[in-house]
mmCIF file of C-alpha atoms and ligand atoms in Angstrom:
data_model
loop_
_atom_site.group_PDB
_atom_site.id
_atom_site.type_symbol
_atom_site.label_atom_id
_atom_site.label_comp_id
_atom_site.label_asym_id
_atom_site.label_seq_id
_atom_site.Cartn_x
_atom_site.Cartn_y
_atom_site.Cartn_z
ATOM 1 C CA MET F 207 26.940 -18.157 13.405
ATOM 2 C CA SER F 208 28.947 -20.753 11.375
ATOM 3 C CA SER F 209 29.212 -20.476 7.315
ATOM 4 C CA GLU F 210 26.967 -23.641 6.917
ATOM 5 C CA VAL F 211 23.834 -22.131 8.927
ATOM 6 C CA ASN F 212 20.746 -21.817 6.229
ATOM 7 C CA ARG F 213 20.408 -18.248 6.202
ATOM 8 C CA ARG F 214 17.249 -17.749 3.884
ATOM 9 C CA ILE F 215 14.349 -15.435 5.031
ATOM 10 C CA LEU F 216 11.044 -14.712 2.759
ATOM 11 C CA LEU F 217 9.604 -11.782 3.302
ATOM 12 C CA LEU F 218 6.350 -11.269 2.884
ATOM 13 C CA LYS F 219 5.537 -7.976 1.203
ATOM 14 C CA ASN F 220 6.057 -6.408 -1.961
ATOM 15 C CA LYS F 221 9.630 -5.394 -3.360
ATOM 16 C CA THR F 222 9.618 -1.709 -3.067
ATOM 17 C CA THR F 223 11.200 -0.172 -5.945
ATOM 18 C CA PRO F 224 13.711 1.316 -7.266
ATOM 19 C CA ARG F 225 15.286 -0.135 -3.332
ATOM 20 C CA ASP F 226 13.587 -1.820 -0.625
ATOM 21 C CA PRO F 227 15.713 -1.293 2.867
ATOM 22 C CA TYR F 228 14.851 -4.764 4.192
ATOM 23 C CA HIS F 229 16.516 -6.128 0.963
ATOM 24 C CA ASP F 230 19.442 -3.606 2.117
ATOM 25 C CA VAL F 231 19.711 -4.775 5.672
ATOM 26 C CA PHE F 232 18.920 -7.888 5.675
ATOM 27 C CA THR F 233 21.416 -8.236 2.795
ATOM 28 C CA ASP F 234 24.526 -6.550 4.364
ATOM 29 C CA ALA F 235 23.378 -9.041 7.381
ATOM 30 C CA GLY F 236 24.758 -12.141 5.609
ATOM 31 C CA PHE F 237 20.718 -12.995 5.019
ATOM 32 C CA GLU F 238 19.594 -14.400 1.818
ATOM 33 C CA PRO F 239 16.146 -12.372 1.328
ATOM 34 C CA THR F 240 13.641 -13.638 -0.717
ATOM 35 C CA PHE F 241 9.913 -11.587 -1.321
ATOM 36 C CA ILE F 242 6.779 -12.377 -1.943
ATOM 37 C CA PRO F 243 4.301 -10.440 -3.267
ATOM 38 C CA LEU F 244 0.645 -11.070 -1.560
ATOM 39 C CA LEU F 245 -1.452 -7.769 -2.567
ATOM 40 C CA LYS F 246 -2.554 -6.693 -6.321
ATOM 41 C CA HIS F 247 -4.655 -3.562 -7.136
ATOM 42 C CA GLY F 248 -7.201 -3.283 -9.572
ATOM 43 C CA HIS F 249 -10.451 -1.243 -10.622
ATOM 44 C CA VAL F 250 -13.734 -2.085 -8.175
ATOM 45 C CA ASP F 251 -15.427 -1.919 -11.512
ATOM 46 C CA ARG F 252 -14.059 -0.497 -14.228
ATOM 47 C CA GLU F 253 -17.158 0.334 -16.322
ATOM 48 C CA LYS F 254 -18.949 2.026 -13.415
ATOM 49 C CA SER F 255 -15.815 4.348 -12.575
ATOM 50 C CA ILE F 256 -15.864 5.151 -16.393
ATOM 51 C CA GLU F 257 -19.650 5.778 -15.912
ATOM 52 C CA TYR F 258 -18.932 8.025 -13.286
ATOM 53 C CA PHE F 259 -16.282 10.065 -15.023
ATOM 54 C CA THR F 260 -18.390 10.722 -17.894
ATOM 55 C CA GLY F 261 -21.711 11.308 -15.559
ATOM 56 C CA GLU F 262 -23.233 14.122 -14.151
ATOM 57 C CA GLU F 263 -22.005 14.511 -10.643
ATOM 58 C CA PHE F 264 -18.049 14.129 -11.631
ATOM 59 C CA LEU F 265 -17.967 16.252 -14.839
ATOM 60 C CA SER F 266 -19.943 19.281 -12.994
ATOM 61 C CA ILE F 267 -17.621 19.566 -10.276
ATOM 62 C CA PRO F 268 -14.278 21.222 -10.769
ATOM 63 C CA VAL F 269 -12.003 20.275 -8.157
ATOM 64 C CA PHE F 270 -11.076 16.436 -6.613
ATOM 65 C CA ILE F 271 -8.595 14.787 -4.880
ATOM 66 C CA ILE F 272 -6.734 11.925 -5.756
ATOM 67 C CA THR F 273 -3.623 11.055 -3.548
ATOM 68 C CA SER F 274 -2.611 7.762 -4.443
ATOM 69 C CA GLN F 275 -0.600 6.756 -7.525
ATOM 70 C CA ARG F 276 -2.444 3.533 -7.632
ATOM 71 C CA ALA F 277 -5.859 5.681 -8.014
ATOM 72 C CA VAL F 278 -4.067 7.956 -10.336
ATOM 73 C CA GLU F 279 -3.615 4.759 -12.478
ATOM 74 C CA CYS F 280 -6.964 3.926 -12.854
ATOM 75 C CA LEU F 281 -8.078 7.119 -13.363
ATOM 76 C CA ASN F 282 -6.412 6.886 -16.524
ATOM 77 C CA GLU F 283 -7.051 4.015 -17.713
ATOM 78 C CA CYS F 284 -10.987 4.925 -17.616
ATOM 79 C CA LEU F 285 -9.799 7.767 -19.433
ATOM 80 C CA GLU F 286 -8.442 6.167 -22.134
ATOM 81 C CA HIS F 287 -11.783 5.373 -22.753
ATOM 82 C CA VAL F 288 -13.868 8.191 -23.182
ATOM 83 C CA SER F 289 -13.882 11.005 -25.180
ATOM 84 C CA SER F 290 -11.148 13.535 -26.371
ATOM 85 C CA GLU F 291 -13.786 16.201 -25.123
ATOM 86 C CA ILE F 292 -14.124 14.889 -22.230
ATOM 87 C CA LYS F 293 -10.824 13.943 -21.276
ATOM 88 C CA THR F 294 -10.019 17.750 -21.380
ATOM 89 C CA VAL F 295 -12.633 19.096 -19.821
ATOM 90 C CA ILE F 296 -11.613 16.190 -17.014
ATOM 91 C CA HIS F 297 -7.984 17.621 -17.561
ATOM 92 C CA GLU F 298 -8.496 20.991 -16.602
ATOM 93 C CA LYS F 299 -10.264 20.713 -13.496
ATOM 94 C CA THR F 300 -8.264 21.237 -10.043
ATOM 95 C CA VAL F 301 -7.047 18.394 -9.036
ATOM 96 C CA TYR F 302 -5.179 17.790 -5.448
ATOM 97 C CA THR F 303 -2.778 15.277 -4.460
ATOM 98 C CA VAL F 304 -0.130 14.329 -1.909
ATOM 99 C CA GLY F 305 4.017 14.551 -2.677
ATOM 100 C CA PRO F 306 5.821 14.844 -5.985
ATOM 101 C CA ALA F 307 5.581 11.407 -7.653
ATOM 102 C CA THR F 308 1.449 11.383 -8.025
ATOM 103 C CA THR F 309 2.306 15.008 -9.219
ATOM 104 C CA GLU F 310 4.325 13.439 -11.966
ATOM 105 C CA VAL F 311 2.223 10.583 -12.310
ATOM 106 C CA LEU F 312 -0.904 13.247 -13.022
ATOM 107 C CA ARG F 313 1.621 15.698 -14.846
ATOM 108 C CA GLU F 314 2.362 13.583 -17.207
ATOM 109 C CA ALA F 315 -1.270 11.979 -18.005
ATOM 110 C CA GLY F 316 -2.041 15.373 -18.687
ATOM 111 C CA PHE F 317 -3.867 17.201 -16.195
ATOM 112 C CA THR F 318 -2.382 21.318 -15.914
ATOM 113 C CA ASN F 319 -3.623 22.672 -12.620
ATOM 114 C CA ILE F 320 -2.642 20.404 -9.445
ATOM 115 C CA LYS F 321 -2.328 21.838 -6.268
ATOM 116 C CA GLY F 322 -0.854 20.408 -2.932
ATOM 117 C CA GLY F 323 1.922 17.853 -4.164
ATOM 118 C CA SER F 324 5.047 18.559 -3.744
ATOM 119 C CA ASP F 325 3.980 21.124 -0.139
ATOM 120 C CA ALA F 326 1.879 18.758 1.003
ATOM 121 C CA GLY F 327 3.743 15.221 2.003
ATOM 122 C CA ASN F 328 0.433 14.207 3.651
ATOM 123 C CA GLY F 329 -3.355 13.798 3.946
ATOM 124 C CA SER F 330 -2.879 16.191 7.180
ATOM 125 C CA VAL F 331 -1.399 18.976 5.177
ATOM 126 C CA LEU F 332 -3.189 18.671 2.086
ATOM 127 C CA SER F 333 -6.060 18.922 3.684
ATOM 128 C CA ASP F 334 -4.822 22.500 5.181
ATOM 129 C CA ILE F 335 -4.374 24.073 1.556
ATOM 130 C CA ILE F 336 -7.499 22.820 0.796
ATOM 131 C CA ILE F 337 -9.152 24.281 3.507
ATOM 132 C CA LYS F 338 -7.610 27.794 2.930
ATOM 133 C CA ASP F 339 -8.075 27.767 -0.970
ATOM 134 C CA VAL F 340 -12.054 27.221 -0.306
ATOM 135 C CA GLN F 341 -11.477 29.571 2.696
ATOM 136 C CA GLU F 342 -10.088 32.359 0.067
ATOM 137 C CA GLY F 343 -12.555 31.275 -1.821
ATOM 138 C CA GLY F 344 -12.219 28.624 -3.890
ATOM 139 C CA PRO F 345 -15.150 25.960 -4.727
ATOM 140 C CA SER F 346 -16.409 24.202 -1.688
ATOM 141 C CA LYS F 347 -17.395 20.858 -3.386
ATOM 142 C CA MET F 348 -15.473 18.582 -4.515
ATOM 143 C CA ILE F 349 -14.781 15.024 -4.943
ATOM 144 C CA PHE F 350 -12.016 12.469 -3.640
ATOM 145 C CA LEU F 351 -11.573 9.223 -5.503
ATOM 146 C CA THR F 352 -10.031 6.838 -3.848
ATOM 147 C CA GLY F 353 -9.367 2.887 -2.590
ATOM 148 C CA GLU F 354 -11.513 0.615 -0.574
ATOM 149 C CA ILE F 355 -9.203 1.177 2.891
ATOM 150 C CA ARG F 356 -8.296 4.867 3.299
ATOM 151 C CA LYS F 357 -7.086 6.678 6.133
ATOM 152 C CA ASP F 358 -9.815 8.852 7.255
ATOM 153 C CA ILE F 359 -7.496 12.114 7.907
ATOM 154 C CA ILE F 360 -8.418 14.018 4.469
ATOM 155 C CA PRO F 361 -12.512 13.833 5.386
ATOM 156 C CA ARG F 362 -12.600 13.659 8.149
ATOM 157 C CA LYS F 363 -10.710 17.470 8.052
ATOM 158 C CA LEU F 364 -12.772 18.499 5.554
ATOM 159 C CA LYS F 365 -15.908 17.527 7.189
ATOM 160 C CA GLN F 366 -14.787 19.414 10.246
ATOM 161 C CA ALA F 367 -14.300 22.482 7.775
ATOM 162 C CA LYS F 368 -17.784 21.704 6.225
ATOM 163 C CA ILE F 369 -16.305 21.190 3.182
ATOM 164 C CA ASP F 370 -18.965 19.176 0.883
ATOM 165 C CA LEU F 371 -16.552 16.091 0.144
ATOM 166 C CA ILE F 372 -18.569 13.043 -1.971
ATOM 167 C CA GLU F 373 -16.190 10.700 -1.330
ATOM 168 C CA LYS F 374 -15.844 7.831 -4.765
ATOM 169 C CA VAL F 375 -14.228 4.337 -4.290
ATOM 170 C CA ILE F 376 -12.293 3.202 -7.616
ATOM 171 C CA TYR F 377 -9.532 0.863 -6.777
ATOM 172 C CA LYS F 378 -9.289 -2.406 -4.039
ATOM 173 C CA THR F 379 -6.910 -4.224 -3.277
ATOM 174 C CA GLU F 380 -6.927 -7.701 -2.882
ATOM 175 C CA PRO F 381 -4.776 -10.738 -2.162
ATOM 176 C CA ARG F 382 -2.879 -11.957 -4.990
ATOM 177 C CA ASP F 383 -3.716 -15.388 -6.843
ATOM 178 C CA ASP F 384 -0.842 -16.890 -6.430
ATOM 179 C CA ILE F 385 0.308 -16.436 -3.130
ATOM 180 C CA VAL F 386 0.180 -20.496 -2.349
ATOM 181 C CA SER F 387 2.524 -21.278 -5.334
ATOM 182 C CA ASN F 388 5.103 -18.617 -4.633
ATOM 183 C CA PHE F 389 5.348 -19.281 -1.627
ATOM 184 C CA HIS F 390 5.392 -23.356 -2.236
ATOM 185 C CA SER F 391 8.226 -22.275 -4.344
ATOM 186 C CA SER F 392 10.169 -20.301 -2.614
ATOM 187 C CA SER F 393 9.397 -21.968 0.739
ATOM 188 C CA LYS F 394 12.017 -24.782 1.053
ATOM 189 C CA ASP F 395 15.037 -24.970 3.510
ATOM 190 C CA VAL F 396 14.206 -20.938 4.240
ATOM 191 C CA ARG F 397 14.851 -20.377 8.041
ATOM 192 C CA TRP F 398 12.931 -17.054 8.822
ATOM 193 C CA VAL F 399 9.898 -16.003 7.433
ATOM 194 C CA VAL F 400 8.422 -12.430 8.111
ATOM 195 C CA PHE F 401 4.866 -11.073 8.605
ATOM 196 C CA PHE F 402 4.392 -7.229 7.749
ATOM 197 C CA SER F 403 0.358 -7.517 7.784
ATOM 198 C CA PRO F 404 -2.247 -9.651 8.317
ATOM 199 C CA GLN F 405 -3.482 -8.900 4.572
ATOM 200 C CA GLY F 406 -3.366 -11.734 2.564
ATOM 201 C CA THR F 407 -1.918 -14.230 4.533
ATOM 202 C CA VAL F 408 -4.069 -16.672 5.570
ATOM 203 C CA PRO F 409 -2.921 -19.598 3.252
ATOM 204 C CA ILE F 410 0.880 -18.844 4.590
ATOM 205 C CA VAL F 411 -0.848 -18.950 7.892
ATOM 206 C CA GLU F 412 -2.747 -22.054 7.038
ATOM 207 C CA HIS F 413 0.333 -24.155 6.591
ATOM 208 C CA LEU F 414 2.289 -22.927 8.619
ATOM 209 C CA GLN F 415 0.034 -24.160 11.504
ATOM 210 C CA GLY F 416 0.325 -27.894 9.902
ATOM 211 C CA ALA F 417 3.832 -27.821 9.336
ATOM 212 C CA GLU F 418 6.835 -29.364 10.968
ATOM 213 C CA ARG F 419 9.034 -26.789 13.325
ATOM 214 C CA SER F 420 11.633 -27.965 14.601
ATOM 215 C CA SER F 421 13.519 -25.162 17.479
ATOM 216 C CA ALA F 422 16.718 -25.915 15.825
ATOM 217 C CA MET F 423 16.280 -25.442 12.075
ATOM 218 C CA GLY F 424 13.586 -23.275 11.863
ATOM 219 C CA PRO F 425 11.146 -21.969 10.129
ATOM 220 C CA PHE F 426 11.039 -18.905 12.358
ATOM 221 C CA VAL F 427 8.570 -16.444 12.727
ATOM 222 C CA ALA F 428 8.807 -12.724 12.689
ATOM 223 C CA SER F 429 6.363 -9.664 13.172
ATOM 224 C CA ILE F 430 6.552 -6.177 11.828
ATOM 225 C CA GLY F 431 4.788 -5.151 14.722
ATOM 226 C CA PRO F 432 2.055 -6.043 17.946
ATOM 227 C CA THR F 433 -0.611 -5.663 15.316
ATOM 228 C CA THR F 434 0.522 -8.535 12.817
ATOM 229 C CA GLU F 435 2.033 -10.913 16.139
ATOM 230 C CA GLU F 436 -1.269 -10.897 17.740
ATOM 231 C CA TYR F 437 -3.120 -11.636 13.564
ATOM 232 C CA LEU F 438 -0.496 -14.934 14.224
ATOM 233 C CA GLN F 439 -1.372 -15.794 17.854
ATOM 234 C CA SER F 440 -5.089 -16.188 16.854
ATOM 235 C CA TYR F 441 -3.712 -18.952 14.749
ATOM 236 C CA SER F 442 -1.724 -19.971 17.289
ATOM 237 C CA ILE F 443 1.318 -19.216 16.010
ATOM 238 C CA GLY F 444 4.673 -19.766 17.468
ATOM 239 C CA ILE F 445 6.537 -15.707 17.306
ATOM 240 C CA ASP F 446 9.894 -15.959 17.855
ATOM 241 C CA ALA F 447 10.552 -12.370 17.127
ATOM 242 C CA VAL F 448 9.101 -9.192 16.950
ATOM 243 C CA ALA F 449 10.594 -5.860 15.167
ATOM 244 C CA SER F 450 10.491 -3.305 18.018
ATOM 245 C CA LYS F 451 9.543 -0.736 15.227
ATOM 246 C CA PRO F 452 8.454 -1.236 11.607
ATOM 247 C CA GLU F 453 11.429 -0.691 10.327
ATOM 248 C CA ALA F 454 14.085 -2.583 8.635
ATOM 249 C CA LYS F 455 17.062 -2.269 11.282
ATOM 250 C CA SER F 456 14.394 -3.263 13.807
ATOM 251 C CA LEU F 457 13.748 -6.577 13.025
ATOM 252 C CA LEU F 458 17.113 -6.956 11.900
ATOM 253 C CA ALA F 459 18.290 -6.379 15.667
ATOM 254 C CA ALA F 460 14.636 -8.966 16.857
ATOM 255 C CA ILE F 461 15.947 -11.613 14.398
ATOM 256 C CA THR F 462 19.645 -11.004 15.647
ATOM 257 C CA ALA F 463 18.765 -10.838 19.312
ATOM 258 C CA TYR F 464 16.884 -14.155 18.903
ATOM 259 C CA GLU F 465 19.441 -15.943 16.860
ATOM 260 C CA HIS F 466 22.016 -14.950 19.470
ATOM 261 C CA GLN F 467 19.820 -16.361 22.106
ATOM 262 C CA ASN F 468 19.554 -19.735 20.995
HETATM 263 C C1 NAG I 248 3.965 -5.940 -6.403
HETATM 264 O O1 NAG I 248 4.561 -6.163 -6.825
HETATM 265 C C2 NAG I 248 3.962 -6.420 -8.296
HETATM 266 C C3 NAG I 248 4.841 -6.567 -9.571
HETATM 267 O O2 NAG I 248 5.907 -7.056 -9.058
HETATM 268 C C4 NAG I 248 2.981 -5.387 -9.233
HETATM 269 O O3 NAG I 248 2.161 -5.908 -10.119
HETATM 270 C C5 NAG I 248 1.550 -5.316 -7.674
HETATM 271 O O4 NAG I 248 0.653 -4.084 -7.836
HETATM 272 C C6 NAG I 248 2.465 -4.975 -6.109
HETATM 273 N N1 NAG I 248 1.630 -5.123 -4.969
HETATM 274 C C7 NAG I 248 0.998 -3.803 -4.619
HETATM 275 C C8 NAG I 248 0.754 -4.539 -3.032
HETATM 276 O O5 NAG I 248 2.581 -3.009 -4.149
HETATM 277 C C1 NAG I 249 1.956 15.653 7.853
HETATM 278 O O1 NAG I 249 3.432 16.508 7.472
HETATM 279 C C2 NAG I 249 3.464 17.666 8.460
HETATM 280 C C3 NAG I 249 4.376 18.383 7.974
HETATM 281 O O2 NAG I 249 5.944 17.768 7.360
HETATM 282 C C4 NAG I 249 3.939 17.045 9.959
HETATM 283 O O3 NAG I 249 4.563 18.268 10.723
HETATM 284 C C5 NAG I 249 3.219 15.898 10.241
HETATM 285 O O4 NAG I 249 3.222 15.395 11.966
HETATM 286 C C6 NAG I 249 2.342 15.461 9.378
HETATM 287 N N1 NAG I 249 1.485 14.689 10.149
HETATM 288 C C7 NAG I 249 1.054 13.148 10.286
HETATM 289 C C8 NAG I 249 -0.081 12.508 10.310
HETATM 290 O O5 NAG I 249 2.119 11.982 9.704
#
């Protein structure tokens, strides 16, 4: 490719910190990536969650599960609004979690009885740890604090093991209000637009439907995988490259292959 070729690429996702593999891989390959965050997280209903955390059910059950950092953030924000006596009771509960990062956030917040964590890299392993603890005499009733969208491996395995699991949704993920304005301010003269998931992309898809696209200049459209590709096809958006695997190198390979053919 000659040096005049426009190499701006819009990545429709949050840039991950501290490093984003898509940023690194595409920058190394001579592209200029720009990220457009699509989603935001928030309480489903903070007041209701505070009521729940200070109510009979939550306080009387000594064990809960919390696997996402977002859920922990929501829990901690709620606990800022409860009395210190109640906070102490809650901090003494047994809490099961996944991975070292979430463990650290819980520990910093004041939880002392954290299980799973570094020993459990995913929900399946965590479920096995919980089932073993219950079989060895631990309490068999527990609460799972989740987001609106959650993987169902933990509830499935625990219910199979006859554990009495109460699921409580405390946070939600929703499209940001500034998607369209961010897209408009970044999409001028862009060569590639990359879709990572359907979530939050409707305004952008609608924009692309109406946009002039030239076969030589783009903007070209890439998808991280077949599900997102089907979604774009359902809007009659032509797709120029699909990553064979949902990862940065595969995406770069698909885009480079397209560039070489055309
Ligand atoms: C995306 O990043 C913004 C800040 O850059 C943050 O507020 C938001 O929660 C992030 N969204 C997701 C889905 O991670
Ligand atoms: C969970 O982690 C274990 C151990 O690292 C691994 O063997 C297993 O395949 C993982 N399961 C899933 C569903 O990712």
